[in-house]
CSV table of C-alpha atoms in Angstrom, one decimal:
chain,number,residue,atom,x,y,z
A,1,MET,CA,-38.0,-13.6,16.0
A,2,SER,CA,-36.9,-10.1,16.8
A,3,ALA,CA,-33.4,-9.3,17.9
A,4,PRO,CA,-33.2,-8.6,21.6
A,5,ILE,CA,-32.4,-5.0,22.5
A,6,ILE,CA,-28.8,-4.8,23.4
A,7,GLU,CA,-26.0,-2.3,23.3
A,8,PRO,CA,-25.4,-1.0,19.8
A,9,ILE,CA,-22.2,-2.3,18.2
A,10,ILE,CA,-21.8,0.9,16.2
A,11,ASP,CA,-23.4,4.1,17.1
A,12,LEU,CA,-23.3,7.4,15.1
A,13,GLN,CA,-24.4,10.7,16.6
A,14,ASN,CA,-24.6,13.8,14.4
A,15,VAL,CA,-21.7,12.6,12.4
A,16,GLY,CA,-20.3,14.8,9.6
A,17,VAL,CA,-17.6,14.0,7.0
A,18,ALA,CA,-15.9,16.6,4.9
A,19,PHE,CA,-13.8,16.0,1.7
A,20,ASN,CA,-11.4,18.2,-0.1
A,21,ALA,CA,-13.0,19.2,-3.4
A,22,GLN,CA,-9.7,19.6,-5.3
A,23,LEU,CA,-6.0,19.0,-4.9
A,24,ARG,CA,-5.3,22.7,-4.5
A,25,VAL,CA,-4.0,24.9,-1.8
A,26,GLY,CA,-6.9,26.3,0.1
A,27,SER,CA,-9.5,24.4,-1.9
A,28,PRO,CA,-12.9,24.4,-0.2
A,29,ARG,CA,-14.2,21.4,1.6
A,30,PHE,CA,-17.6,19.9,1.1
A,31,TRP,CA,-19.6,18.0,3.6
A,32,ALA,CA,-20.5,14.6,2.1
A,33,LEU,CA,-22.2,13.7,5.3
A,34,GLU,CA,-23.8,16.6,7.2
A,35,ASP,CA,-25.5,15.1,10.1
A,36,VAL,CA,-26.1,11.4,10.4
A,37,SER,CA,-27.2,9.5,13.5
A,38,LEU,CA,-27.9,5.8,13.5
A,39,SER,CA,-27.2,2.8,15.6
A,40,LEU,CA,-26.5,-0.8,14.6
A,41,GLN,CA,-27.2,-3.8,16.8
A,42,ARG,CA,-25.7,-7.2,16.4
A,43,GLY,CA,-27.7,-9.3,14.0
A,44,ASP,CA,-29.2,-6.2,12.3
A,45,ARG,CA,-29.8,-6.1,8.6
A,46,LEU,CA,-29.8,-2.4,8.0
A,47,GLY,CA,-30.8,-1.0,4.6
A,48,VAL,CA,-29.5,2.4,3.6
A,49,VAL,CA,-31.8,4.2,1.1
A,50,GLY,CA,-31.3,7.6,-0.6
A,51,ARG,CA,-30.8,9.2,-3.9
A,52,ASN,CA,-27.5,9.4,-5.9
A,53,GLY,CA,-25.0,11.6,-4.1
A,54,SER,CA,-26.8,11.6,-0.8
A,55,GLY,CA,-23.8,10.2,1.0
A,56,LYS,CA,-24.6,6.5,1.2
A,57,SER,CA,-21.2,5.3,0.1
A,58,THR,CA,-19.4,7.7,2.4
A,59,LEU,CA,-21.6,6.4,5.2
A,60,LEU,CA,-20.5,2.8,4.5
A,61,ARG,CA,-16.8,3.8,4.5
A,62,THR,CA,-17.3,5.7,7.7
A,63,LEU,CA,-18.9,2.6,9.3
A,64,ALA,CA,-15.9,0.5,7.9
A,65,GLY,CA,-13.6,2.8,9.8
A,66,ILE,CA,-11.8,3.9,6.6
A,67,ILE,CA,-13.1,7.4,6.9
A,68,LEU,CA,-13.0,9.2,10.3
A,69,PRO,CA,-15.8,11.7,11.1
A,70,ASP,CA,-14.8,15.4,11.1
A,71,ARG,CA,-17.6,16.1,13.6
A,72,GLY,CA,-20.1,14.3,15.7
A,73,ARG,CA,-19.4,11.1,17.6
A,74,LEU,CA,-18.8,7.5,16.4
A,75,THR,CA,-18.6,4.7,18.9
A,76,ARG,CA,-17.8,1.2,18.0
A,77,ALA,CA,-17.6,-2.0,20.0
A,78,SER,CA,-14.6,-4.1,19.2
A,79,VAL,CA,-16.0,-5.6,16.0
A,80,SER,CA,-14.5,-6.0,12.6
A,81,CYS,CA,-16.3,-4.2,9.8
A,82,GLN,CA,-15.5,-4.8,6.2
A,83,LEU,CA,-16.8,-3.6,2.9
A,84,LEU,CA,-17.6,-6.4,0.5
A,85,SER,CA,-15.0,-5.4,-2.1
A,86,LEU,CA,-14.2,-7.3,-5.2
A,87,ALA,CA,-10.7,-7.7,-6.7
A,88,VAL,CA,-9.0,-5.8,-4.0
A,89,GLY,CA,-5.2,-5.7,-4.7
A,90,PHE,CA,-5.5,-7.8,-7.9
A,91,MET,CA,-2.3,-7.7,-10.0
A,92,PRO,CA,-2.7,-8.4,-13.7
A,93,HIS,CA,0.4,-10.5,-14.2
A,94,LEU,CA,-0.3,-12.9,-11.4
A,95,SER,CA,-2.2,-16.1,-11.6
A,96,GLY,CA,-5.7,-16.5,-10.3
A,97,ARG,CA,-4.4,-18.5,-7.4
A,98,ASP,CA,-1.8,-15.9,-6.4
A,99,ASN,CA,-4.3,-13.1,-6.7
A,100,ALA,CA,-6.7,-15.0,-4.5
A,101,ILE,CA,-4.1,-15.3,-1.8
A,102,LEU,CA,-3.0,-11.6,-2.2
A,103,SER,CA,-6.6,-10.3,-2.1
A,104,GLY,CA,-7.5,-12.5,0.8
A,105,LEU,CA,-4.5,-11.2,2.8
A,106,MET,CA,-5.5,-7.6,1.9
A,107,LEU,CA,-9.0,-8.4,3.2
A,108,GLY,CA,-7.5,-9.5,6.5
A,109,LEU,CA,-7.4,-13.3,6.2
A,110,ARG,CA,-4.3,-15.2,7.4
A,111,ARG,CA,-2.3,-17.1,4.8
A,112,ARG,CA,-3.2,-20.4,6.3
A,113,GLU,CA,-7.0,-19.6,6.2
A,114,ILE,CA,-6.8,-18.7,2.5
A,115,GLU,CA,-4.8,-21.8,1.5
A,116,GLN,CA,-7.5,-23.8,3.2
A,117,ARG,CA,-10.2,-22.1,1.3
A,118,LEU,CA,-8.5,-22.1,-2.1
A,119,PRO,CA,-10.4,-25.2,-3.3
A,120,ALA,CA,-13.7,-23.5,-2.3
A,121,ILE,CA,-12.6,-20.4,-4.2
A,122,LEU,CA,-11.6,-22.3,-7.3
A,123,ASP,CA,-14.9,-24.2,-7.1
A,124,PHE,CA,-17.1,-21.2,-6.6
A,125,SER,CA,-15.4,-19.1,-9.2
A,126,GLU,CA,-15.8,-21.8,-11.9
A,127,LEU,CA,-12.5,-20.8,-13.4
A,128,GLY,CA,-11.2,-24.4,-13.9
A,129,ASP,CA,-7.7,-24.4,-15.5
A,130,PHE,CA,-7.8,-20.7,-15.8
A,131,PHE,CA,-7.1,-20.5,-12.1
A,132,GLU,CA,-3.4,-21.0,-12.8
A,133,GLN,CA,-3.3,-18.5,-15.6
A,134,PRO,CA,-2.5,-14.8,-15.2
A,135,ILE,CA,-5.7,-12.8,-14.7
A,136,SER,CA,-4.7,-10.5,-17.5
A,137,SER,CA,-5.9,-13.3,-19.7
A,138,TYR,CA,-9.4,-13.2,-18.0
A,139,SER,CA,-12.5,-11.5,-19.2
A,140,THR,CA,-13.9,-8.9,-16.9
A,141,GLY,CA,-16.6,-11.3,-15.9
A,142,MET,CA,-14.0,-13.9,-14.9
A,143,GLN,CA,-12.1,-11.4,-12.8
A,144,MET,CA,-15.2,-10.4,-11.0
A,145,ARG,CA,-16.1,-14.0,-10.4
A,146,LEU,CA,-12.7,-14.6,-8.8
A,147,GLY,CA,-13.1,-11.4,-6.9
A,148,PHE,CA,-16.4,-12.4,-5.4
A,149,SER,CA,-15.3,-15.9,-4.6
A,150,VAL,CA,-12.5,-14.4,-2.5
A,151,ALA,CA,-14.5,-11.7,-0.9
A,152,ILE,CA,-17.2,-14.0,0.2
A,153,GLN,CA,-14.6,-16.0,2.2
A,154,VAL,CA,-14.0,-13.1,4.5
A,155,GLU,CA,-16.2,-13.2,7.6
A,156,PRO,CA,-16.3,-9.8,9.4
A,157,ASP,CA,-18.6,-9.2,12.3
A,158,VAL,CA,-20.3,-6.5,10.2
A,159,LEU,CA,-20.5,-6.9,6.4
A,160,LEU,CA,-21.0,-3.7,4.5
A,161,ILE,CA,-22.4,-4.0,1.0
A,162,ASP,CA,-22.5,-1.2,-1.5
A,163,GLU,CA,-25.2,-1.7,-4.1
A,164,ILE,CA,-26.0,-5.2,-5.2
A,165,LEU,CA,-23.3,-6.8,-7.1
A,166,SER,CA,-23.9,-7.6,-10.7
A,167,VAL,CA,-21.2,-10.2,-11.2
A,168,GLY,CA,-20.7,-12.2,-14.3
A,169,ASP,CA,-23.6,-13.7,-16.2
A,170,ALA,CA,-27.1,-14.2,-15.0
A,171,GLU,CA,-26.3,-17.6,-13.6
A,172,PHE,CA,-23.4,-16.4,-11.6
A,173,GLN,CA,-25.4,-13.4,-10.4
A,174,GLN,CA,-28.0,-15.8,-9.0
A,175,LYS,CA,-25.2,-17.9,-7.4
A,176,SER,CA,-23.5,-14.9,-5.8
A,177,SER,CA,-26.7,-13.4,-4.4
A,178,ASP,CA,-27.7,-16.9,-3.1
A,179,ALA,CA,-24.3,-17.1,-1.3
A,180,LEU,CA,-24.8,-13.6,0.2
A,181,ARG,CA,-28.4,-14.5,1.2
A,182,ALA,CA,-27.1,-17.7,2.9
A,183,ARG,CA,-24.6,-15.6,4.8
A,184,ILE,CA,-27.2,-13.1,5.9
A,185,ASP,CA,-29.7,-15.8,6.9
A,186,ASN,CA,-27.0,-17.2,9.1
A,187,GLY,CA,-27.2,-14.1,11.3
A,188,GLN,CA,-24.6,-12.0,9.7
A,189,THR,CA,-24.9,-8.3,10.6
A,190,VAL,CA,-25.2,-6.4,7.4
A,191,VAL,CA,-25.4,-2.8,6.3
A,192,PHE,CA,-26.8,-2.8,2.8
A,193,VAL,CA,-26.9,0.1,0.3
A,194,SER,CA,-29.3,-0.2,-2.5
A,195,HIS,CA,-31.5,1.7,-5.0
A,196,GLY,CA,-33.9,-1.1,-5.3
A,197,ASP,CA,-36.8,-1.3,-2.8
A,198,ALA,CA,-37.4,-5.0,-3.4
A,199,GLN,CA,-33.9,-6.0,-2.2
A,200,VAL,CA,-34.1,-3.9,0.9
A,201,GLN,CA,-37.5,-5.3,1.7
A,202,GLN,CA,-36.3,-8.8,1.1
A,203,ILE,CA,-33.1,-8.6,3.1
A,204,CYS,CA,-33.4,-5.9,5.8
A,205,ASN,CA,-35.1,-5.7,9.1
A,206,ARG,CA,-34.5,-2.0,9.5
A,207,ALA,CA,-33.8,0.9,7.2
A,208,VAL,CA,-32.3,4.4,7.3
A,209,TRP,CA,-33.0,7.1,4.8
A,210,ILE,CA,-30.2,9.5,3.9
A,211,GLU,CA,-30.8,12.8,2.1
A,212,HIS,CA,-28.2,15.4,1.4
A,213,GLY,CA,-25.9,13.8,3.9
A,214,ARG,CA,-28.5,13.9,6.7
A,215,SER,CA,-30.3,10.9,8.2
A,216,MET,CA,-33.9,11.7,7.7
A,217,MET,CA,-35.5,8.7,9.3
A,218,GLN,CA,-34.6,5.3,10.8
A,219,GLY,CA,-36.9,2.5,11.6
A,220,PRO,CA,-38.9,-0.4,10.1
A,221,VAL,CA,-38.3,-0.9,6.4
A,222,ASP,CA,-41.8,-0.3,5.2
A,223,SER,CA,-42.3,3.0,7.0
A,224,VAL,CA,-38.9,4.4,6.0
A,225,LEU,CA,-39.5,3.4,2.3
A,226,THR,CA,-42.9,5.0,2.4
A,227,ALA,CA,-41.6,8.3,3.8
A,228,TYR,CA,-38.7,8.2,1.4
A,229,HIS,CA,-40.9,7.9,-1.7
A,230,ALA,CA,-43.4,10.4,-0.3
A,231,ALA,CA,-40.7,13.1,-0.2
A,232,ALA,CA,-40.6,14.7,-3.7
A,233,PRO,CA,-37.2,13.9,-5.3
A,234,VAL,CA,-37.0,17.6,-6.4
A,235,ALA,CA,-33.5,18.3,-5.2
A,236,ALA,CA,-32.1,15.0,-6.4
A,237,GLY,CA,-30.9,16.4,-9.7
A,238,ALA,CA,-29.3,19.4,-8.1
A,239,VAL,CA,-27.1,17.4,-5.8
A,240,GLY,CA,-25.0,15.8,-8.4
A,241,VAL,CA,-21.6,14.4,-7.3
B,1,MET,CA,-2.6,-9.1,13.8
B,2,ARG,CA,1.2,-8.5,13.5
B,3,LEU,CA,1.7,-11.9,11.9
B,4,HIS,CA,-1.0,-11.2,9.4
B,5,LEU,CA,0.8,-8.0,8.3
B,6,ILE,CA,4.1,-9.9,8.0
B,7,GLU,CA,2.4,-12.4,5.8
B,8,LEU,CA,0.8,-9.7,3.7
B,9,THR,CA,4.1,-7.9,3.3
B,10,LEU,CA,6.0,-11.0,2.3
B,11,PHE,CA,3.4,-12.2,-0.2
B,12,SER,CA,3.0,-8.7,-1.7
B,13,THR,CA,6.7,-8.5,-2.1
B,14,TYR,CA,6.7,-11.9,-3.9
B,15,ALA,CA,3.8,-10.7,-6.0
B,16,GLU,CA,5.6,-7.4,-6.9
B,17,LEU,CA,8.8,-9.2,-7.9
B,18,ARG,CA,6.9,-11.8,-9.8
B,19,ALA,CA,4.9,-9.2,-11.7
B,20,GLU,CA,8.0,-7.4,-12.6
B,21,ARG,CA,9.5,-10.5,-14.0
B,22,ALA,CA,6.4,-11.0,-16.2
B,23,ARG,CA,6.5,-7.5,-17.6
B,24,SER,CA,9.6,-8.0,-19.8
B,25,TYR,CA,11.2,-10.6,-22.0
B,26,LEU,CA,14.4,-10.9,-20.0
B,27,GLY,CA,12.6,-10.8,-16.7
B,28,LEU,CA,14.9,-11.3,-13.7
B,29,LEU,CA,18.0,-10.6,-15.8
B,30,TRP,CA,17.1,-7.0,-15.7
B,31,TRP,CA,17.8,-6.8,-12.0
B,32,VAL,CA,21.5,-7.2,-12.9
B,33,ILE,CA,21.7,-5.8,-16.4
B,34,GLU,CA,20.1,-2.5,-15.6
B,35,PRO,CA,22.5,-1.6,-12.8
B,36,ALA,CA,25.4,-3.0,-14.7
B,37,MET,CA,24.6,-0.7,-17.7
B,38,ASN,CA,24.2,2.2,-15.3
B,39,MET,CA,27.6,1.5,-13.8
B,40,GLY,CA,29.1,1.1,-17.2
B,41,VAL,CA,27.9,4.6,-18.2
B,42,TYR,CA,29.4,6.2,-15.1
B,43,TYR,CA,32.6,4.3,-15.6
B,44,LEU,CA,32.8,5.5,-19.2
B,45,VAL,CA,32.2,9.1,-18.2
B,46,PHE,CA,34.3,9.4,-15.1
B,47,ALA,CA,37.2,7.0,-15.7
B,48,VAL,CA,37.6,7.0,-19.5
B,49,ILE,CA,36.5,10.5,-20.4
B,50,PHE,CA,37.3,12.6,-17.3
B,51,LYS,CA,40.2,10.3,-16.2
B,52,ALA,CA,39.3,10.2,-12.5
B,53,PRO,CA,42.5,10.7,-10.4
B,54,GLU,CA,41.2,8.2,-7.8
B,55,PRO,CA,43.3,5.0,-7.7
B,56,ASN,CA,41.3,1.8,-8.0
B,57,PHE,CA,38.5,3.8,-9.4
B,58,LEU,CA,36.5,0.8,-10.7
B,59,ALA,CA,36.1,-0.7,-7.2
B,60,PHE,CA,35.5,2.7,-5.7
B,61,LEU,CA,32.8,3.4,-8.2
B,62,LEU,CA,31.1,0.0,-8.2
B,63,ILE,CA,30.8,-0.1,-4.4
B,64,GLY,CA,29.5,3.5,-4.3
B,65,LEU,CA,26.9,2.9,-7.0
B,66,THR,CA,25.7,-0.4,-5.6
B,67,LEU,CA,25.0,1.2,-2.2
B,68,TRP,CA,23.6,4.3,-3.8
B,69,GLN,CA,21.2,2.5,-6.1
B,70,TRP,CA,19.6,0.6,-3.2
B,71,PHE,CA,18.9,3.9,-1.5
B,72,LYS,CA,17.8,5.6,-4.7
B,73,SER,CA,15.4,2.9,-5.8
B,74,CYS,CA,13.8,2.6,-2.4
B,75,ILE,CA,13.1,6.3,-2.4
B,76,SER,CA,11.8,6.6,-5.9
B,77,HIS,CA,9.6,3.5,-5.6
B,78,GLY,CA,8.7,4.4,-2.0
B,79,SER,CA,7.5,7.8,-3.0
B,80,TYR,CA,4.8,6.2,-5.2
B,81,SER,CA,4.0,3.3,-2.8
B,82,ILE,CA,1.0,4.8,-1.0
B,83,TRP,CA,-0.1,7.2,-3.7
B,84,GLN,CA,-0.5,4.4,-6.2
B,85,GLN,CA,-2.6,2.4,-3.8
B,86,MET,CA,-5.3,5.0,-3.2
B,87,PRO,CA,-8.1,3.0,-4.7
B,88,LEU,CA,-7.3,0.1,-2.4
B,89,ILE,CA,-6.9,2.4,0.6
B,90,ARG,CA,-10.5,3.6,0.0
B,91,GLN,CA,-11.7,0.0,0.3
B,92,VAL,CA,-9.8,-1.7,3.1
B,93,LYS,CA,-8.4,-0.6,6.4
B,94,LEU,CA,-4.7,-1.4,6.6
B,95,PRO,CA,-1.7,0.2,8.3
B,96,LEU,CA,-0.2,1.9,5.3
B,97,GLN,CA,3.4,1.3,6.3
B,98,VAL,CA,2.8,-2.0,4.5
B,99,PHE,CA,3.1,-0.4,1.1
B,100,PRO,CA,6.5,1.3,1.4
B,101,ASN,CA,7.7,-1.8,3.3
B,102,VAL,CA,6.8,-4.0,0.2
B,103,GLN,CA,8.8,-1.7,-2.1
B,104,ILE,CA,11.8,-1.5,0.3
B,105,LEU,CA,11.8,-5.3,0.6
B,106,ALA,CA,11.6,-5.8,-3.1
B,107,ASP,CA,14.4,-3.4,-3.7
B,108,THR,CA,16.5,-5.0,-1.0
B,109,VAL,CA,16.1,-8.4,-2.6
B,110,LYS,CA,17.4,-6.9,-5.9
B,111,PHE,CA,20.2,-5.1,-4.0
B,112,LEU,CA,21.3,-8.3,-2.5
B,113,CYS,CA,21.6,-9.9,-5.9
B,114,ILE,CA,23.7,-7.0,-7.1
B,115,LEU,CA,25.8,-7.1,-3.9
B,116,ALA,CA,26.6,-10.8,-4.5
B,117,LEU,CA,27.7,-9.9,-8.0
B,118,LEU,CA,29.8,-7.0,-6.7
B,119,LEU,CA,31.6,-9.2,-4.3
B,120,VAL,CA,32.5,-11.7,-7.0
B,121,VAL,CA,33.8,-8.8,-9.2
B,122,LEU,CA,35.9,-7.5,-6.3
B,123,TRP,CA,37.3,-10.9,-5.4
B,124,CYS,CA,38.3,-11.3,-9.0
B,125,SER,CA,40.0,-7.9,-9.2
B,126,GLY,CA,42.3,-8.2,-6.2
B,127,TYR,CA,40.1,-7.4,-3.2
B,128,PRO,CA,39.7,-10.8,-1.4
B,129,PRO,CA,37.3,-11.3,1.5
B,130,ASN,CA,38.7,-10.2,4.8
B,131,ILE,CA,37.8,-10.2,8.5
B,132,THR,CA,36.1,-6.8,8.4
B,133,TYR,CA,33.3,-8.4,6.3
B,134,PHE,CA,31.6,-9.0,9.6
B,135,ALA,CA,31.1,-5.3,9.9
B,136,LEU,CA,29.1,-5.3,6.6
B,137,LEU,CA,26.0,-6.6,8.4
B,138,PRO,CA,25.7,-3.6,10.8
B,139,VAL,CA,26.6,-1.2,8.1
B,140,LEU,CA,23.9,-2.6,5.8
B,141,LEU,CA,21.4,-2.8,8.6
B,142,VAL,CA,21.9,0.9,9.4
B,143,GLU,CA,21.6,1.7,5.7
B,144,LEU,CA,18.4,-0.3,5.6
B,145,ILE,CA,16.9,1.8,8.5
B,146,PHE,CA,18.0,5.0,6.8
B,147,VAL,CA,16.5,3.9,3.5
B,148,ALA,CA,13.3,2.9,5.1
B,149,ALA,CA,13.1,6.2,7.0
B,150,ALA,CA,13.6,8.3,3.9
B,151,SER,CA,11.2,6.1,2.0
B,152,TYR,CA,8.4,6.5,4.7
B,153,ILE,CA,8.8,10.2,4.7
B,154,VAL,CA,8.4,10.7,0.9
B,155,ALA,CA,5.6,8.0,0.8
B,156,ALA,CA,3.7,9.9,3.5
B,157,ILE,CA,3.9,13.3,1.7
B,158,VAL,CA,3.5,12.4,-2.0
B,159,PRO,CA,-0.3,11.6,-1.7
B,160,LEU,CA,-0.9,15.1,-0.4
B,161,VAL,CA,1.5,16.8,-2.7
B,162,PRO,CA,1.8,14.6,-5.8
B,163,ASP,CA,3.9,17.4,-7.5
B,164,LEU,CA,6.7,16.3,-5.2
B,165,ARG,CA,7.4,13.3,-7.5
B,166,PHE,CA,8.9,15.6,-10.1
B,167,ILE,CA,11.3,17.1,-7.6
B,168,ILE,CA,12.4,13.9,-5.8
B,169,GLU,CA,14.2,12.6,-8.9
B,170,GLN,CA,16.1,15.8,-9.3
B,171,VAL,CA,17.0,16.0,-5.6
B,172,LEU,CA,18.2,12.4,-5.8
B,173,GLN,CA,20.5,13.3,-8.7
B,174,VAL,CA,22.0,16.2,-6.9
B,175,LEU,CA,22.3,14.1,-3.7
B,176,MET,CA,24.3,11.5,-5.6
B,177,PHE,CA,26.9,14.0,-6.6
B,178,LEU,CA,27.0,15.4,-3.1
B,179,SER,CA,27.5,11.9,-1.6
B,180,GLY,CA,30.8,11.0,-3.1
B,181,ILE,CA,29.4,8.2,-5.2
B,182,VAL,CA,31.0,8.8,-8.5
B,183,PHE,CA,34.0,10.9,-7.4
B,184,SER,CA,35.9,11.2,-4.2
B,185,LEU,CA,35.2,13.9,-1.7
B,186,ASP,CA,38.8,13.8,-0.5
B,187,GLY,CA,39.7,16.6,-2.9
B,188,LEU,CA,37.4,19.0,-0.9
B,189,PRO,CA,38.8,21.5,1.5
B,190,PRO,CA,38.6,20.0,5.1
B,191,GLY,CA,36.1,22.6,6.3
B,192,LEU,CA,33.7,21.8,3.5
B,193,ARG,CA,34.2,18.1,3.8
B,194,ALA,CA,33.0,18.2,7.4
B,195,TRP,CA,29.7,19.6,6.1
B,196,PHE,CA,29.4,16.8,3.6
B,197,GLU,CA,30.0,14.2,6.2
B,198,LEU,CA,26.8,15.2,7.9
B,199,ASN,CA,25.1,13.3,5.1
B,200,PRO,CA,24.5,9.8,6.4
B,201,ILE,CA,25.1,8.3,2.9
B,202,VAL,CA,28.6,9.6,2.8
B,203,GLU,CA,29.3,7.9,6.1
B,204,LEU,CA,27.7,4.6,5.0
B,205,VAL,CA,29.4,4.5,1.6
B,206,ASP,CA,32.8,5.3,3.2
B,207,ALA,CA,32.3,2.5,5.6
B,208,GLY,CA,31.4,0.1,2.8
B,209,ARG,CA,34.5,1.1,0.8
B,210,GLY,CA,36.7,0.7,3.8
B,211,ILE,CA,35.5,-2.8,4.4
B,212,LEU,CA,35.5,-4.1,0.9
B,213,MET,CA,38.6,-2.3,-0.4
B,214,ARG,CA,40.9,-1.7,2.5
B,215,ALA,CA,39.9,-4.3,5.1
B,216,GLN,CA,39.2,-1.4,7.4
B,217,TRP,CA,36.8,-1.5,10.3
B,218,PRO,CA,34.1,1.2,10.2
B,219,ASN,CA,34.2,4.2,12.5
B,220,TRP,CA,31.8,2.8,15.1
B,221,ALA,CA,31.1,6.2,16.7
B,222,SER,CA,29.9,7.7,13.5
B,223,LEU,CA,28.1,4.6,12.4
B,224,GLY,CA,26.2,4.7,15.8
B,225,ARG,CA,25.4,8.4,15.2
B,226,VAL,CA,24.0,7.6,11.7
B,227,ALA,CA,22.0,4.7,13.3
B,228,LEU,CA,20.4,7.0,15.8
B,229,ILE,CA,19.6,9.6,13.2
B,230,SER,CA,18.1,6.9,11.0
B,231,LEU,CA,16.0,5.5,13.8
B,232,ALA,CA,14.7,8.9,14.7
B,233,LEU,CA,13.8,9.6,11.1
B,234,TYR,CA,12.2,6.2,10.8
B,235,ALA,CA,9.9,6.9,13.8
B,236,LEU,CA,9.1,10.3,12.3
B,237,GLY,CA,8.2,8.7,8.9
B,238,SER,CA,6.0,6.0,10.5
B,239,PHE,CA,4.3,8.6,12.6
B,240,LEU,CA,3.6,10.8,9.6
B,241,ILE,CA,2.0,7.9,7.7
B,242,THR,CA,-0.2,7.0,10.6
B,243,ARG,CA,-1.1,10.6,11.2
B,244,LEU,CA,-1.9,11.4,7.6
B,245,THR,CA,-3.8,8.2,6.8
B,246,PRO,CA,-7.3,9.7,7.6
B,247,ARG,CA,-6.5,12.6,5.2
B,248,TYR,CA,-5.6,10.4,2.2
B,249,VAL,CA,-9.0,8.9,2.0
B,250,LYS,CA,-10.6,12.3,1.9
B,251,LEU,CA,-8.5,13.5,-1.1
B,252,PRO,CA,-10.3,13.8,-4.4
B,253,SER,CA,-9.8,10.7,-6.5
C-alpha cells in the first residue's frame, strides 16, 4: 500500500535559516539550517533523525511556516501545518474548561468546534471535577494531560511532532501515544522528530537525516537509519546549542 | 478565518480580565479604585497644594485623567503584548495584531467602567447630560484608533529593542504634562500653544471637556484631522507588526 506519486505538498530546496545569536547591535548570525532539501507528499509519515543541535526543531518550525527561510526555496500547497504543542496559551488563573477553549482557539479551532469537543477533552484528560478548577491548582502532569487532550483535537493537514511526548504517568503516556497512532493510521500526514530509532521505524514510511543543519540523506527508513548510525558521531559534542 | 480571529480576541480578552480579577482580593473593584486613587493624588497636588487657577478644576482634571489613563494603559500594556507572548509565537502561527488588540480591548472595557463613573460624578456636580453627548461617540472612536495605533507601534518595536520598555514609561509621564491633562494649556503663549495642539491627545481631551463641561460641539475639522493621522499611524503600526513578525521568531529566547 504505497502512496501514489503526486505533487509534493511541501517542498524545500537548499533551505537555510539564520538566527540572531544575541540581542545586541551587530551580533553575529548563526545558521541553524545550512542547506536542507526535502519534499513531503500527502499521506507521508516522515521521520527526522539527527543529533542534538542538528537543526531538527528549526526544521519543524520552518515546515510549520513559523520561521521563514533566509535562503533557498520553500513551496507549500495550500495546506495547514501545525506543531503538536501542549498547553499553548494556558493561563494559570483560569479553569481547565476556559483554558481548553483558549488553547483550542490559539491552535486554530473555531469556538463552536471546541465547545462540541469539550466533553471529549474532559473525558480524555481524566480531570473530572478538576476541569472547573483553576489550572494553577493542577500538578504538572494534570496540566500536560489537559494540554494533550486539547492538542489532539486539532486536525491540521500536516501534523508536526517534536520528540515523543512523555505526558503524565505511564498509563496516560500509553493512552496519548495510542491516540496519536490512531490518528497516524488514519492517513494523517506527519513529520516526526525523534531520537529513538524504534519509534521512527514503527511510525514512519520515510526518513530524512539532518546533520549540522544539512540534509544528508532522504529515503526509506532503514537505509537512512543505517547511514546515520554508520556516520561516526564525532562532531556531535562540538555542535552544542 | 476572520471570524476565528475575532473569537480568539474576544475570548482572550475575557480570559485576561478574568485572570486579573483572580490575582487580587478585591478583584474587579481595583478597576475603579486604582484610577480613583490616582485622581485623588493629582487633585491633592494640583488643587489643594498648588491651588490651580482653573475654575471647575475637579471636572477639568477628572475628564482629562480618565481619557489619559485609557491612552496610557493601552500603551504600557500594549508595549509588552507581543514581547510577552514570544514562547507562544514560536509555537503557533497567528497574526500578531491579536495580542495588542486583546490588551486594547481589555483596557477599553475598564475605561468604559471609569467613564460611566465619571459621568455620574459630573451629573452630581452640576454638569448635566446635554445634546452634545452625541459627539462623544466619534470623539471616543477617534481616540480608540489613535490609542490602537500607538499601541501597535510600541508593540512592534519592543520585542526587537526590549530596552525601550524603560523609556516608554518616562515618555508617557512627560507626554501627560505636555497634553494639558493636569493643568490647562491656556496659560501658554499663543505661538507655543499652536505647537502643543499638534498633539492629538490635546485635541481629543479638549473635545471631551467641551462636551462634558460646556455642552460644546467638537471642532469637526480638527477632529477629522486627528482621525486621519490616527488611521495613517494605525496602518503603519499594523504594517510594522506584519513586517517584523518573521524577525521575532529568530530572536534569542
